């Protein structure tokens, strides 16, 4: 957990607090959150449900206000690159736009001419094998395909950092494995800075360079683990003995938090 | 029971029910009791007919299912017309107040081709005289000729009122959907005006115009009804948009106008169109009642006029025209919906 290394971190969160003002008084969702994510690093955040990990991601995305503290995303050399793009758990691709229009949406909002943005979108659809579904509407494709579209929409936007909020959470187990491998492949190719929220410990260990473990509400960082598994990774990585070790080590702490979270809900 | 035995059973049941149906009504007619027992006889006959059709439906093979469903949907109204006709001919239904369909058809033809000298109107405006009117009076002559049309008068009032009400209604609805302050301020007022029968405020609307008997008040009262409905419906449509779409729109760099154009309007579109369907029906109700009340022209005027002069078959002809207009407008709206919402198919 060394935060003082020389190149400026891509994402820098310092003493971040989030408090919700509810009718029954203020509720702390995120408490004293400090995290640096290096350029090109893949950081996964796990924690019991309701621990505020999605809230933190939305604060990084600027979709939610920060009560105190600061979050900065360091801009790169290219000027008009968007600072972040979110992949939502509920896909959030627009039902009224075709697949290719959805993928080109971010570029369209930035005023990229139609020819150019559709070209970019098409090449991304090609990379995930969705080229022939370009003119379909979302209701005509499966859940796995929708989430592919949602991921590719973010990548086509070419942001400084990619923020993924339980992107595979709504998918069935098999589709999930396929998309995890696809994510690994694309990440190897692009080396984007990724902040990845998940409730699956296996997923976090498989994908992440580091795994951040959050406590039950209010969300604080309990521990940050460096995952030294070799890259490129794939589904085969999950059979390595080191994988099992990492999983067992983190699960020890996570299970205690999950139990605590369940007790708090009673 | 095997499938075959079941089918045979259905066949037997169909014939038995059909026989009972004919026997029951035949006995009542021959015994001279039908008119006194008309309502119970109709009710029982209807139930038996439903039972017959259900059995028939189970015998229809899957590939003919679509045909069967269409036959049922169109056949039943046709059956009613036929029975109405027969009932009128045999004196089972009073043909003076309920003229049989053939007479209504004839009356419809009459009002279409004839010019009413008293009110100087006709249903369509006698389009076959257009060439003559053109050579005599040019564009103005044609205008004067079509100006006598009941149908055109009503259509123009509905269209003008519909557009004048729907466009600002949708705009206000969007603002109310997006902005809580505006919503809280306007919601109660709109809900209160919504339940007010628009015909009840027609006199006030008339007073607002220099020419209270002209087209202005009629169009405005339709527009008002449409406006309220569209504001309420659009607001509901905007509010039901999943917030994640708004978040996605903002996160991908959409400004307020882009958000409106790419997320809010298309997201609310299904509810807006449901609202337009309802608003269309309301617009028809309002314009026909206004024309009943205070107009010298229009399909509503025509219908009421023939009631007053006691020519019921022509009054029915007017009602048929009203229904045809409703069907036409609904089809146009449906077409528009398909054009504007290609993703729903």
PDB file of C-alpha atoms in Angstrom, chain A residues 5-193:
ATOM      1  CA  UNK A   5       5.797   6.629  -5.470  1.00  0.00           C
ATOM      2  CA  UNK A   6       6.869   9.237  -8.000  1.00  0.00           C
ATOM      3  CA  UNK A   7       4.521   9.287 -11.062  1.00  0.00           C
ATOM      4  CA  UNK A   8       1.239  10.972 -10.134  1.00  0.00           C
ATOM      5  CA  UNK A   9      -1.493   8.394  -9.611  1.00  0.00           C
ATOM      6  CA  UNK A  10      -4.281   8.315 -12.210  1.00  0.00           C
ATOM      7  CA  UNK A  11      -6.956   8.314  -9.541  1.00  0.00           C
ATOM      8  CA  UNK A  12      -6.251   9.897  -6.174  1.00  0.00           C
ATOM      9  CA  UNK A  13      -8.804   9.729  -3.377  1.00  0.00           C
ATOM     10  CA  UNK A  14      -7.967  11.521  -0.153  1.00  0.00           C
ATOM     11  CA  UNK A  15      -9.954  11.364   3.093  1.00  0.00           C
ATOM     12  CA  UNK A  16     -13.217  10.887   1.237  1.00  0.00           C
ATOM     13  CA  UNK A  17     -16.377  10.941   3.322  1.00  0.00           C
ATOM     14  CA  UNK A  18     -19.944  10.526   2.134  1.00  0.00           C
ATOM     15  CA  UNK A  19     -22.840  11.209   4.466  1.00  0.00           C
ATOM     16  CA  UNK A  20     -26.472  10.961   3.438  1.00  0.00           C
ATOM     17  CA  UNK A  21     -28.932  13.312   5.061  1.00  0.00           C
ATOM     18  CA  UNK A  22     -31.953  11.135   5.706  1.00  0.00           C
ATOM     19  CA  UNK A  23     -35.186  11.886   7.551  1.00  0.00           C
ATOM     20  CA  UNK A  24     -33.923   9.822  10.500  1.00  0.00           C
ATOM     21  CA  UNK A  25     -30.626  11.739  10.677  1.00  0.00           C
ATOM     22  CA  UNK A  26     -27.310  11.601   8.814  1.00  0.00           C
ATOM     23  CA  UNK A  27     -26.013   8.187   7.698  1.00  0.00           C
ATOM     24  CA  UNK A  28     -22.354   7.613   6.858  1.00  0.00           C
ATOM     25  CA  UNK A  29     -21.907   5.639   3.651  1.00  0.00           C
ATOM     26  CA  UNK A  30     -18.171   6.060   3.039  1.00  0.00           C
ATOM     27  CA  UNK A  31     -15.615   6.946   5.695  1.00  0.00           C
ATOM     28  CA  UNK A  32     -12.009   8.140   5.423  1.00  0.00           C
ATOM     29  CA  UNK A  33     -11.374   6.524   2.058  1.00  0.00           C
ATOM     30  CA  UNK A  34      -7.799   6.875   0.746  1.00  0.00           C
ATOM     31  CA  UNK A  35      -6.808   5.200  -2.486  1.00  0.00           C
ATOM     32  CA  UNK A  36      -4.314   5.776  -5.284  1.00  0.00           C
ATOM     33  CA  UNK A  37      -4.688   3.962  -8.580  1.00  0.00           C
ATOM     34  CA  UNK A  38      -1.642   4.056 -10.858  1.00  0.00           C
ATOM     35  CA  UNK A  39      -1.841   4.640 -14.597  1.00  0.00           C
ATOM     36  CA  UNK A  40      -2.706   1.362 -16.331  1.00  0.00           C
ATOM     37  CA  UNK A  41      -3.558  -0.399 -13.082  1.00  0.00           C
ATOM     38  CA  UNK A  42      -6.584  -2.646 -12.582  1.00  0.00           C
ATOM     39  CA  UNK A  43      -7.978  -2.211  -9.076  1.00  0.00           C
ATOM     40  CA  UNK A  44     -10.909  -4.291  -7.865  1.00  0.00           C
ATOM     41  CA  UNK A  45     -12.996  -3.316  -4.843  1.00  0.00           C
ATOM     42  CA  UNK A  46     -14.891  -5.977  -2.906  1.00  0.00           C
ATOM     43  CA  UNK A  47     -17.020  -5.705   0.164  1.00  0.00           C
ATOM     44  CA  UNK A  48     -20.327  -6.832   1.625  1.00  0.00           C
ATOM     45  CA  UNK A  49     -23.423  -5.523  -0.153  1.00  0.00           C
ATOM     46  CA  UNK A  50     -24.404  -2.031   0.923  1.00  0.00           C
ATOM     47  CA  UNK A  51     -20.856  -1.156   2.003  1.00  0.00           C
ATOM     48  CA  UNK A  52     -20.735   1.945  -0.155  1.00  0.00           C
ATOM     49  CA  UNK A  53     -18.465   0.615  -2.899  1.00  0.00           C
ATOM     50  CA  UNK A  54     -20.861   1.694  -5.639  1.00  0.00           C
ATOM     51  CA  UNK A  55     -21.244   5.063  -3.914  1.00  0.00           C
ATOM     52  CA  UNK A  56     -17.475   5.514  -4.023  1.00  0.00           C
ATOM     53  CA  UNK A  57     -17.402   4.671  -7.733  1.00  0.00           C
ATOM     54  CA  UNK A  58     -20.154   7.168  -8.458  1.00  0.00           C
ATOM     55  CA  UNK A  59     -18.246   9.814  -6.570  1.00  0.00           C
ATOM     56  CA  UNK A  60     -15.183   9.092  -8.710  1.00  0.00           C
ATOM     57  CA  UNK A  61     -17.421   9.384 -11.781  1.00  0.00           C
ATOM     58  CA  UNK A  62     -18.736  12.734 -10.571  1.00  0.00           C
ATOM     59  CA  UNK A  63     -22.291  11.367 -10.533  1.00  0.00           C
ATOM     60  CA  UNK A  64     -22.543  11.855  -6.799  1.00  0.00           C
ATOM     61  CA  UNK A  65     -21.266  14.657  -4.563  1.00  0.00           C
ATOM     62  CA  UNK A  66     -18.491  14.175  -2.034  1.00  0.00           C
ATOM     63  CA  UNK A  67     -19.279  15.236   1.538  1.00  0.00           C
ATOM     64  CA  UNK A  68     -15.636  15.953   2.350  1.00  0.00           C
ATOM     65  CA  UNK A  69     -12.210  15.037   1.041  1.00  0.00           C
ATOM     66  CA  UNK A  70     -11.143  15.007  -2.577  1.00  0.00           C
ATOM     67  CA  UNK A  71     -11.032  12.746  -5.577  1.00  0.00           C
ATOM     68  CA  UNK A  72      -8.965  13.710  -8.611  1.00  0.00           C
ATOM     69  CA  UNK A  73      -8.410  12.022 -11.932  1.00  0.00           C
ATOM     70  CA  UNK A  74      -5.139  13.167 -13.487  1.00  0.00           C
ATOM     71  CA  UNK A  75      -5.663  14.168 -17.105  1.00  0.00           C
ATOM     72  CA  UNK A  76      -3.345  12.656 -19.697  1.00  0.00           C
ATOM     73  CA  UNK A  77      -1.456  14.489 -22.469  1.00  0.00           C
ATOM     74  CA  UNK A  78      -4.413  14.389 -24.918  1.00  0.00           C
ATOM     75  CA  UNK A  79      -6.638  17.343 -24.146  1.00  0.00           C
ATOM     76  CA  UNK A  80     -10.208  16.340 -25.125  1.00  0.00           C
ATOM     77  CA  UNK A  81     -10.159  12.845 -23.722  1.00  0.00           C
ATOM     78  CA  UNK A  82     -13.063  12.313 -21.291  1.00  0.00           C
ATOM     79  CA  UNK A  83     -11.855  11.732 -17.754  1.00  0.00           C
ATOM     80  CA  UNK A  84     -13.993   8.656 -17.072  1.00  0.00           C
ATOM     81  CA  UNK A  85     -16.666   6.365 -18.458  1.00  0.00           C
ATOM     82  CA  UNK A  86     -18.889   4.151 -16.350  1.00  0.00           C
ATOM     83  CA  UNK A  87     -20.080   0.634 -17.135  1.00  0.00           C
ATOM     84  CA  UNK A  88     -23.256   0.138 -15.125  1.00  0.00           C
ATOM     85  CA  UNK A  89     -24.505  -3.093 -13.643  1.00  0.00           C
ATOM     86  CA  UNK A  90     -27.909  -2.573 -15.245  1.00  0.00           C
ATOM     87  CA  UNK A  91     -26.127  -2.124 -18.617  1.00  0.00           C
ATOM     88  CA  UNK A  92     -27.881   1.245 -19.040  1.00  0.00           C
ATOM     89  CA  UNK A  93     -27.581   1.048 -22.806  1.00  0.00           C
ATOM     90  CA  UNK A  94     -30.397   3.060 -24.340  1.00  0.00           C
ATOM     91  CA  UNK A  95     -33.279   0.869 -25.562  1.00  0.00           C
ATOM     92  CA  UNK A  96     -34.176   3.530 -28.149  1.00  0.00           C
ATOM     93  CA  UNK A  97     -30.797   3.461 -29.865  1.00  0.00           C
ATOM     94  CA  UNK A  98     -29.359   0.683 -31.986  1.00  0.00           C
ATOM     95  CA  UNK A  99     -26.293  -1.213 -30.788  1.00  0.00           C
ATOM     96  CA  UNK A 100     -23.940   0.876 -32.901  1.00  0.00           C
ATOM     97  CA  UNK A 101     -25.604   4.168 -31.939  1.00  0.00           C
ATOM     98  CA  UNK A 102     -25.181   3.182 -28.301  1.00  0.00           C
ATOM     99  CA  UNK A 103     -21.499   2.434 -28.765  1.00  0.00           C
ATOM    100  CA  UNK A 104     -21.002   5.737 -30.594  1.00  0.00           C
ATOM    101  CA  UNK A 105     -22.974   7.709 -27.990  1.00  0.00           C
ATOM    102  CA  UNK A 106     -20.050   9.160 -26.041  1.00  0.00           C
ATOM    103  CA  UNK A 107     -18.332  10.251 -29.256  1.00  0.00           C
ATOM    104  CA  UNK A 108     -21.576  11.788 -30.509  1.00  0.00           C
ATOM    105  CA  UNK A 109     -21.941  13.820 -27.318  1.00  0.00           C
ATOM    106  CA  UNK A 110     -18.430  15.134 -27.864  1.00  0.00           C
ATOM    107  CA  UNK A 111     -19.327  16.282 -31.355  1.00  0.00           C
ATOM    108  CA  UNK A 112     -17.349  13.730 -33.362  1.00  0.00           C
ATOM    109  CA  UNK A 113     -18.794  13.629 -36.920  1.00  0.00           C
ATOM    110  CA  UNK A 114     -21.088  10.705 -37.760  1.00  0.00           C
ATOM    111  CA  UNK A 115     -18.772   8.941 -40.229  1.00  0.00           C
ATOM    112  CA  UNK A 116     -15.847   8.917 -37.845  1.00  0.00           C
ATOM    113  CA  UNK A 117     -17.740   7.891 -34.723  1.00  0.00           C
ATOM    114  CA  UNK A 118     -19.568   5.047 -36.485  1.00  0.00           C
ATOM    115  CA  UNK A 119     -16.240   3.811 -37.809  1.00  0.00           C
ATOM    116  CA  UNK A 120     -14.789   3.729 -34.287  1.00  0.00           C
ATOM    117  CA  UNK A 121     -17.934   2.051 -32.955  1.00  0.00           C
ATOM    118  CA  UNK A 122     -17.865  -0.561 -35.710  1.00  0.00           C
ATOM    119  CA  UNK A 123     -14.253  -1.480 -35.049  1.00  0.00           C
ATOM    120  CA  UNK A 124     -15.044  -1.965 -31.360  1.00  0.00           C
ATOM    121  CA  UNK A 125     -18.074  -4.096 -32.151  1.00  0.00           C
ATOM    122  CA  UNK A 126     -15.799  -6.169 -34.372  1.00  0.00           C
ATOM    123  CA  UNK A 127     -13.424  -6.783 -31.484  1.00  0.00           C
ATOM    124  CA  UNK A 128     -16.161  -8.306 -29.318  1.00  0.00           C
ATOM    125  CA  UNK A 129     -17.842 -10.199 -32.148  1.00  0.00           C
ATOM    126  CA  UNK A 130     -20.959  -8.035 -32.264  1.00  0.00           C
ATOM    127  CA  UNK A 131     -20.458  -6.543 -35.740  1.00  0.00           C
ATOM    128  CA  UNK A 132     -23.466  -8.278 -37.212  1.00  0.00           C
ATOM    129  CA  UNK A 133     -25.713  -6.986 -34.449  1.00  0.00           C
ATOM    130  CA  UNK A 134     -24.794  -3.344 -35.109  1.00  0.00           C
ATOM    131  CA  UNK A 135     -28.279  -2.365 -36.257  1.00  0.00           C
ATOM    132  CA  UNK A 136     -30.200  -4.389 -33.664  1.00  0.00           C
ATOM    133  CA  UNK A 137     -32.041  -2.720 -30.825  1.00  0.00           C
ATOM    134  CA  UNK A 138     -31.076  -3.779 -27.278  1.00  0.00           C
ATOM    135  CA  UNK A 139     -34.320  -5.689 -26.687  1.00  0.00           C
ATOM    136  CA  UNK A 140     -33.369  -7.979 -29.564  1.00  0.00           C
ATOM    137  CA  UNK A 141     -30.091  -9.172 -28.001  1.00  0.00           C
ATOM    138  CA  UNK A 142     -29.247 -11.226 -24.893  1.00  0.00           C
ATOM    139  CA  UNK A 143     -28.102  -9.942 -21.508  1.00  0.00           C
ATOM    140  CA  UNK A 144     -24.503 -10.970 -22.152  1.00  0.00           C
ATOM    141  CA  UNK A 145     -24.502  -9.108 -25.452  1.00  0.00           C
ATOM    142  CA  UNK A 146     -26.055  -6.039 -23.836  1.00  0.00           C
ATOM    143  CA  UNK A 147     -23.261  -5.907 -21.270  1.00  0.00           C
ATOM    144  CA  UNK A 148     -20.697  -6.312 -24.054  1.00  0.00           C
ATOM    145  CA  UNK A 149     -22.275  -3.318 -25.772  1.00  0.00           C
ATOM    146  CA  UNK A 150     -22.163  -1.387 -22.511  1.00  0.00           C
ATOM    147  CA  UNK A 151     -18.447  -2.196 -22.007  1.00  0.00           C
ATOM    148  CA  UNK A 152     -17.609  -1.340 -25.590  1.00  0.00           C
ATOM    149  CA  UNK A 153     -19.547   1.925 -25.323  1.00  0.00           C
ATOM    150  CA  UNK A 154     -17.195   2.918 -22.519  1.00  0.00           C
ATOM    151  CA  UNK A 155     -14.074   1.793 -24.404  1.00  0.00           C
ATOM    152  CA  UNK A 156     -15.094   3.556 -27.623  1.00  0.00           C
ATOM    153  CA  UNK A 157     -15.315   6.742 -25.581  1.00  0.00           C
ATOM    154  CA  UNK A 158     -11.581   6.242 -24.814  1.00  0.00           C
ATOM    155  CA  UNK A 159     -11.641   7.691 -21.277  1.00  0.00           C
ATOM    156  CA  UNK A 160      -8.683   8.294 -18.963  1.00  0.00           C
ATOM    157  CA  UNK A 161     -10.118   5.742 -16.543  1.00  0.00           C
ATOM    158  CA  UNK A 162     -12.733   3.059 -16.853  1.00  0.00           C
ATOM    159  CA  UNK A 163     -15.151   2.719 -13.934  1.00  0.00           C
ATOM    160  CA  UNK A 164     -17.005  -0.565 -13.772  1.00  0.00           C
ATOM    161  CA  UNK A 165     -19.845  -0.999 -11.291  1.00  0.00           C
ATOM    162  CA  UNK A 166     -20.514  -4.734 -10.888  1.00  0.00           C
ATOM    163  CA  UNK A 167     -20.714  -5.042 -14.659  1.00  0.00           C
ATOM    164  CA  UNK A 168     -21.151  -8.810 -14.678  1.00  0.00           C
ATOM    165  CA  UNK A 169     -23.347  -9.016 -11.593  1.00  0.00           C
ATOM    166  CA  UNK A 170     -26.601  -9.573 -13.445  1.00  0.00           C
ATOM    167  CA  UNK A 171     -25.323 -12.331 -15.740  1.00  0.00           C
ATOM    168  CA  UNK A 172     -25.573 -16.093 -15.371  1.00  0.00           C
ATOM    169  CA  UNK A 173     -22.439 -17.982 -14.266  1.00  0.00           C
ATOM    170  CA  UNK A 174     -21.364 -19.221 -17.718  1.00  0.00           C
ATOM    171  CA  UNK A 175     -21.854 -15.934 -19.530  1.00  0.00           C
ATOM    172  CA  UNK A 176     -19.970 -14.333 -16.704  1.00  0.00           C
ATOM    173  CA  UNK A 177     -16.885 -16.501 -17.194  1.00  0.00           C
ATOM    174  CA  UNK A 178     -16.923 -15.788 -20.942  1.00  0.00           C
ATOM    175  CA  UNK A 179     -17.108 -12.051 -20.332  1.00  0.00           C
ATOM    176  CA  UNK A 180     -14.398 -12.164 -17.675  1.00  0.00           C
ATOM    177  CA  UNK A 181     -12.033 -13.709 -20.213  1.00  0.00           C
ATOM    178  CA  UNK A 182     -13.063 -11.141 -22.784  1.00  0.00           C
ATOM    179  CA  UNK A 183     -12.431  -8.349 -20.296  1.00  0.00           C
ATOM    180  CA  UNK A 184      -8.979  -9.744 -19.524  1.00  0.00           C
ATOM    181  CA  UNK A 185      -8.155  -9.925 -23.236  1.00  0.00           C
ATOM    182  CA  UNK A 186      -9.324  -6.374 -23.951  1.00  0.00           C
ATOM    183  CA  UNK A 187      -7.528  -5.035 -20.895  1.00  0.00           C
ATOM    184  CA  UNK A 188      -4.277  -6.685 -21.993  1.00  0.00           C
ATOM    185  CA  UNK A 189      -4.683  -4.911 -25.344  1.00  0.00           C
ATOM    186  CA  UNK A 190      -5.604  -1.465 -24.031  1.00  0.00           C
ATOM    187  CA  UNK A 191      -4.047  -1.334 -20.545  1.00  0.00           C
ATOM    188  CA  UNK A 192      -6.648   1.141 -19.360  1.00  0.00           C
ATOM    189  CA  UNK A 193      -6.747   2.299 -15.779  1.00  0.00           C
TER     190      UNK A 193
END
